[in-house]
PDB file of C-alpha atoms in Angstrom:
ATOM      1  CA  LYS A   1     123.927 -71.331  84.524  1.00 76.00           C
ATOM      2  CA  GLU A   2     121.663 -68.829  86.284  1.00 82.00           C
ATOM      3  CA  TYR A   3     124.112 -67.816  89.013  1.00 85.00           C
ATOM      4  CA  GLN A   4     125.616 -64.382  88.336  1.00 84.00           C
ATOM      5  CA  GLY A   5     128.890 -64.950  90.210  1.00 86.00           C
ATOM      6  CA  GLU A   6     131.901 -67.090  89.338  1.00 91.00           C
ATOM      7  CA  VAL A   7     131.301 -70.828  89.259  1.00 94.00           C
ATOM      8  CA  THR A   8     134.099 -73.301  88.686  1.00 96.00           C
ATOM      9  CA  VAL A   9     133.185 -76.966  88.327  1.00 96.00           C
ATOM     10  CA  VAL A  10     136.097 -79.303  89.028  1.00 97.00           C
ATOM     11  CA  THR A  11     135.294 -82.842  87.974  1.00 96.00           C
ATOM     12  CA  GLN A  12     137.077 -86.158  88.117  1.00 94.00           C
ATOM     13  CA  ASN A  13     134.827 -87.428  85.314  1.00 94.00           C
ATOM     14  CA  ILE A  14     136.165 -87.532  81.766  1.00 96.00           C
ATOM     15  CA  ASP A  15     132.765 -87.240  80.074  1.00 95.00           C
ATOM     16  CA  PRO A  16     131.250 -83.953  78.790  1.00 94.00           C
ATOM     17  CA  LEU A  17     128.064 -84.164  80.893  1.00 93.00           C
ATOM     18  CA  HIS A  18     128.736 -80.929  82.816  1.00 93.00           C
ATOM     19  CA  GLU A  19     129.131 -79.018  79.567  1.00 93.00           C
ATOM     20  CA  MET A  20     126.023 -80.695  78.128  1.00 93.00           C
ATOM     21  CA  ALA A  21     124.131 -79.483  81.212  1.00 89.00           C
ATOM     22  CA  GLY A  22     125.215 -75.895  80.513  1.00 88.00           C
ATOM     23  CA  SER A  23     128.208 -75.473  82.813  1.00 91.00           C
ATOM     24  CA  LYS A  24     130.692 -72.998  81.342  1.00 91.00           C
ATOM     25  CA  ASN A  25     133.853 -73.162  83.478  1.00 94.00           C
ATOM     26  CA  VAL A  26     134.555 -76.900  83.813  1.00 97.00           C
ATOM     27  CA  VAL A  27     137.983 -78.206  84.797  1.00 98.00           C
ATOM     28  CA  HIS A  28     138.502 -81.892  83.974  1.00 97.00           C
ATOM     29  CA  MET A  29     141.250 -82.923  86.366  1.00 97.00           C
ATOM     30  CA  HIS A  30     141.413 -86.425  84.884  1.00 97.00           C
ATOM     31  CA  GLY A  31     141.268 -85.291  81.255  1.00 97.00           C
ATOM     32  CA  ARG A  32     138.599 -85.585  78.589  1.00 95.00           C
ATOM     33  CA  ASP A  33     137.224 -88.473  76.624  1.00 94.00           C
ATOM     34  CA  GLY A  34     137.302 -87.748  72.899  1.00 94.00           C
ATOM     35  CA  GLU A  35     140.647 -85.959  73.048  1.00 96.00           C
ATOM     36  CA  ILE A  36     144.168 -87.097  72.207  1.00 97.00           C
ATOM     37  CA  ARG A  37     147.474 -85.609  73.318  1.00 96.00           C
ATOM     38  CA  CYS A  38     150.858 -85.737  71.640  1.00 97.00           C
ATOM     39  CA  MET A  39     153.610 -86.645  74.076  1.00 96.00           C
ATOM     40  CA  THR A  40     156.166 -84.880  71.855  1.00 97.00           C
ATOM     41  CA  CYS A  41     154.595 -81.442  71.328  1.00 97.00           C
ATOM     42  CA  GLN A  42     151.959 -81.631  74.148  1.00 95.00           C
ATOM     43  CA  ARG A  43     149.179 -80.393  71.838  1.00 97.00           C
ATOM     44  CA  VAL A  44     145.668 -81.665  72.556  1.00 96.00           C
ATOM     45  CA  PHE A  45     143.225 -82.473  69.753  1.00 95.00           C
ATOM     46  CA  ALA A  46     139.579 -83.470  69.617  1.00 95.00           C
ATOM     47  CA  SER A  47     139.515 -86.981  68.152  1.00 93.00           C
ATOM     48  CA  ASP A  48     137.623 -90.231  68.482  1.00 87.00           C
ATOM     49  CA  VAL A  49     139.911 -92.279  66.212  1.00 89.00           C
ATOM     50  CA  ASP A  50     141.527 -95.427  67.528  1.00 93.00           C
ATOM     51  CA  LEU A  51     145.216 -94.837  68.135  1.00 95.00           C
ATOM     52  CA  THR A  52     147.939 -97.215  66.991  1.00 95.00           C
ATOM     53  CA  PRO A  53     151.736 -97.200  67.343  1.00 95.00           C
ATOM     54  CA  GLN A  54     151.752 -95.801  63.799  1.00 96.00           C
ATOM     55  CA  SER A  55     149.447 -92.844  64.565  1.00 96.00           C
ATOM     56  CA  ILE A  56     150.937 -89.523  63.453  1.00 96.00           C
ATOM     57  CA  CYS A  57     150.561 -86.243  65.336  1.00 96.00           C
ATOM     58  CA  PRO A  58     148.770 -83.717  63.075  1.00 94.00           C
ATOM     59  CA  ASN A  59     150.838 -80.890  64.616  1.00 96.00           C
ATOM     60  CA  CYS A  60     154.468 -82.103  64.826  1.00 97.00           C
ATOM     61  CA  ASN A  61     154.269 -85.323  62.747  1.00 97.00           C
ATOM     62  CA  ALA A  62     155.701 -87.445  65.587  1.00 97.00           C
ATOM     63  CA  VAL A  63     154.910 -91.124  65.091  1.00 96.00           C
ATOM     64  CA  GLY A  64     153.633 -93.267  67.945  1.00 95.00           C
ATOM     65  CA  ASP A  65     153.471 -90.507  70.556  1.00 96.00           C
ATOM     66  CA  LEU A  66     149.701 -89.975  70.628  1.00 97.00           C
ATOM     67  CA  ARG A  67     147.658 -91.092  73.622  1.00 96.00           C
ATOM     68  CA  PRO A  68     144.197 -90.465  75.058  1.00 96.00           C
ATOM     69  CA  ASN A  69     144.091 -87.157  76.919  1.00 97.00           C
ATOM     70  CA  ILE A  70     143.181 -88.798  80.204  1.00 96.00           C
ATOM     71  CA  VAL A  71     145.049 -89.362  83.456  1.00 96.00           C
ATOM     72  CA  TRP A  72     146.087 -92.944  84.056  1.00 93.00           C
ATOM     73  CA  PHE A  73     146.721 -94.500  87.464  1.00 89.00           C
ATOM     74  CA  GLY A  74     149.903 -93.161  88.990  1.00 90.00           C
ATOM     75  CA  GLU A  75     149.842 -89.909  86.998  1.00 94.00           C
ATOM     76  CA  MET A  76     149.263 -86.491  88.534  1.00 94.00           C
ATOM     77  CA  PRO A  77     145.856 -84.968  87.709  1.00 97.00           C
ATOM     78  CA  MET A  78     145.726 -82.144  85.191  1.00 96.00           C
ATOM     79  CA  HIS A  79     145.155 -78.424  85.754  1.00 97.00           C
ATOM     80  CA  MET A  80     146.200 -78.448  89.418  1.00 97.00           C
ATOM     81  CA  GLU A  81     147.423 -74.811  89.332  1.00 97.00           C
ATOM     82  CA  GLU A  82     144.088 -73.701  87.913  1.00 97.00           C
ATOM     83  CA  ILE A  83     142.184 -75.743  90.497  1.00 98.00           C
ATOM     84  CA  TYR A  84     144.152 -74.364  93.446  1.00 97.00           C
ATOM     85  CA  ALA A  85     143.725 -70.822  92.091  1.00 97.00           C
ATOM     86  CA  ALA A  86     139.946 -71.370  92.076  1.00 97.00           C
ATOM     87  CA  LEU A  87     140.090 -72.776  95.622  1.00 97.00           C
ATOM     88  CA  GLU A  88     141.937 -69.610  96.720  1.00 95.00           C
ATOM     89  CA  ARG A  89     138.964 -67.512  95.470  1.00 94.00           C
ATOM     90  CA  CYS A  90     136.319 -69.859  96.846  1.00 94.00           C
ATOM     91  CA  GLY A  91     133.454 -68.502  98.928  1.00 94.00           C
ATOM     92  CA  LEU A  92     131.211 -71.575  98.700  1.00 96.00           C
ATOM     93  CA  PHE A  93     132.730 -75.042  98.268  1.00 97.00           C
ATOM     94  CA  LEU A  94     130.368 -77.850  97.278  1.00 97.00           C
ATOM     95  CA  SER A  95     131.491 -81.464  97.238  1.00 96.00           C
ATOM     96  CA  ILE A  96     128.934 -83.426  95.238  1.00 95.00           C
ATOM     97  CA  GLY A  97     128.717 -87.188  94.865  1.00 93.00           C
ATOM     98  CA  THR A  98     132.204 -88.315  95.826  1.00 90.00           C
ATOM     99  CA  SER A  99     133.708 -90.788  98.245  1.00 88.00           C
ATOM    100  CA  GLY A 100     136.057 -88.088  99.510  1.00 86.00           C
ATOM    101  CA  GLU A 101     138.888 -90.628  99.628  1.00 87.00           C
ATOM    102  CA  VAL A 102     140.871 -90.076  96.409  1.00 87.00           C
ATOM    103  CA  TYR A 103     143.632 -87.495  96.638  1.00 90.00           C
ATOM    104  CA  PRO A 104     144.366 -84.817  95.685  1.00 93.00           C
ATOM    105  CA  ALA A 105     140.623 -84.061  95.260  1.00 93.00           C
ATOM    106  CA  ALA A 106     139.839 -85.323  98.767  1.00 92.00           C
ATOM    107  CA  GLY A 107     142.125 -82.603 100.143  1.00 95.00           C
ATOM    108  CA  PHE A 108     140.401 -79.682  98.405  1.00 97.00           C
ATOM    109  CA  VAL A 109     137.952 -79.075 101.266  1.00 96.00           C
ATOM    110  CA  LEU A 110     140.771 -78.892 103.812  1.00 95.00           C
ATOM    111  CA  HIS A 111     142.658 -76.474 101.548  1.00 96.00           C
ATOM    112  CA  VAL A 112     139.600 -74.213 101.403  1.00 97.00           C
ATOM    113  CA  ARG A 113     139.072 -74.398 105.175  1.00 95.00           C
ATOM    114  CA  ARG A 114     142.699 -73.420 105.843  1.00 95.00           C
ATOM    115  CA  ARG A 115     143.072 -70.733 103.166  1.00 93.00           C
ATOM    116  CA  GLN A 116     139.549 -69.278 103.085  1.00 89.00           C
ATOM    117  CA  PRO A 117     138.284 -69.407 106.690  1.00 87.00           C
ATOM    118  CA  ARG A 118     135.098 -67.511 105.754  1.00 92.00           C
ATOM    119  CA  ALA A 119     134.216 -69.892 102.927  1.00 95.00           C
ATOM    120  CA  ARG A 120     131.244 -72.175 103.457  1.00 95.00           C
ATOM    121  CA  THR A 121     131.812 -75.887 102.813  1.00 96.00           C
ATOM    122  CA  VAL A 122     128.910 -78.201 101.983  1.00 97.00           C
ATOM    123  CA  GLU A 123     128.857 -81.949 101.433  1.00 97.00           C
ATOM    124  CA  LEU A 124     126.077 -83.053  99.067  1.00 97.00           C
ATOM    125  CA  ASN A 125     126.270 -86.803  98.845  1.00 96.00           C
ATOM    126  CA  LEU A 126     124.431 -90.081  99.056  1.00 95.00           C
ATOM    127  CA  GLU A 127     126.062 -90.738 102.414  1.00 93.00           C
ATOM    128  CA  ALA A 128     128.645 -89.282 104.780  1.00 92.00           C
ATOM    129  CA  THR A 129     132.313 -89.465 103.847  1.00 91.00           C
ATOM    130  CA  GLY A 130     135.475 -89.601 105.937  1.00 90.00           C
ATOM    131  CA  ASN A 131     135.820 -85.852 105.332  1.00 90.00           C
ATOM    132  CA  GLN A 132     132.489 -85.116 107.015  1.00 92.00           C
ATOM    133  CA  PRO A 133     134.021 -83.115 109.924  1.00 92.00           C
ATOM    134  CA  LEU A 134     135.543 -80.640 107.439  1.00 94.00           C
ATOM    135  CA  PHE A 135     132.156 -79.526 106.117  1.00 96.00           C
ATOM    136  CA  HIS A 136     129.933 -76.898 107.693  1.00 95.00           C
ATOM    137  CA  GLU A 137     126.824 -78.507 106.279  1.00 96.00           C
ATOM    138  CA  HIS A 138     125.862 -82.036 105.198  1.00 96.00           C
ATOM    139  CA  ILE A 139     122.953 -82.906 102.943  1.00 97.00           C
ATOM    140  CA  TYR A 140     122.459 -86.563 102.096  1.00 97.00           C
ATOM    141  CA  GLY A 141     120.336 -88.204  99.457  1.00 97.00           C
ATOM    142  CA  PRO A 142     120.256 -88.774  95.705  1.00 96.00           C
ATOM    143  CA  ALA A 143     121.982 -85.969  93.777  1.00 93.00           C
ATOM    144  CA  THR A 144     118.957 -85.624  91.496  1.00 94.00           C
ATOM    145  CA  LYS A 145     116.953 -84.457  94.513  1.00 96.00           C
ATOM    146  CA  ILE A 146     119.382 -82.647  96.829  1.00 97.00           C
ATOM    147  CA  VAL A 147     121.483 -80.714  94.299  1.00 95.00           C
ATOM    148  CA  PRO A 148     118.586 -78.828  92.621  1.00 94.00           C
ATOM    149  CA  THR A 149     117.183 -77.923  96.041  1.00 95.00           C
ATOM    150  CA  TYR A 150     120.559 -76.581  97.182  1.00 95.00           C
ATOM    151  CA  VAL A 151     121.064 -74.662  93.936  1.00 93.00           C
ATOM    152  CA  GLU A 152     117.708 -72.955  94.572  1.00 93.00           C
ATOM    153  CA  ARG A 153     119.042 -71.855  97.977  1.00 92.00           C
ATOM    154  CA  VAL A 154     122.158 -70.429  96.319  1.00 92.00           C
ATOM    155  CA  LEU A 155     120.127 -68.601  93.676  1.00 91.00           C
ATOM    156  CA  ALA A 156     117.897 -67.158  96.402  1.00 91.00           C
ATOM    157  CA  ASP A 157     121.068 -66.167  98.322  1.00 85.00           C
ATOM    158  CA  ARG A 158     120.072 -68.344 101.285  1.00 76.00           C
ATOM    159  CA  TRP A 159     123.165 -70.584 101.241  1.00 77.00           C
ATOM    160  CA  ARG A 160     124.642 -68.959 104.328  1.00 74.00           C
ATOM    161  CA  ASP A 161     121.681 -70.147 106.427  1.00 62.00           C
TER     162      ASP A 161
END
């Protein structure tokens, strides 16, 4: 929230916790809880109602074509063009609290390393991942402790150290 430059948060979580914390540019690659999508007209609506085969789309009136706006197993994550566009502009790539094993997200660090050779890559995690060699820096411990400390470095413009 305090950083003056561009910040894009790409999350695999479907909850609104990043927004509740004050993040402005959040990309939910696995969709959002509390939203429904019409498979006929592709419109997305905020809704917490239980869906049934008789549910009617409020936009196109299609019956039975509403579903939660989340990615199910076997489906491609959402917003991939937007995510790769952000990776192309990336100067500092932080991977926070992930196993680093689920693709396509696990491949984002390699994409940044190949396309943005001057970008800094940092792994902030409880423990090392299989992608560890792709990161310039590794900081391990609970996110509640290591992330605020690293953010202070970024705000003080000491992240290149």
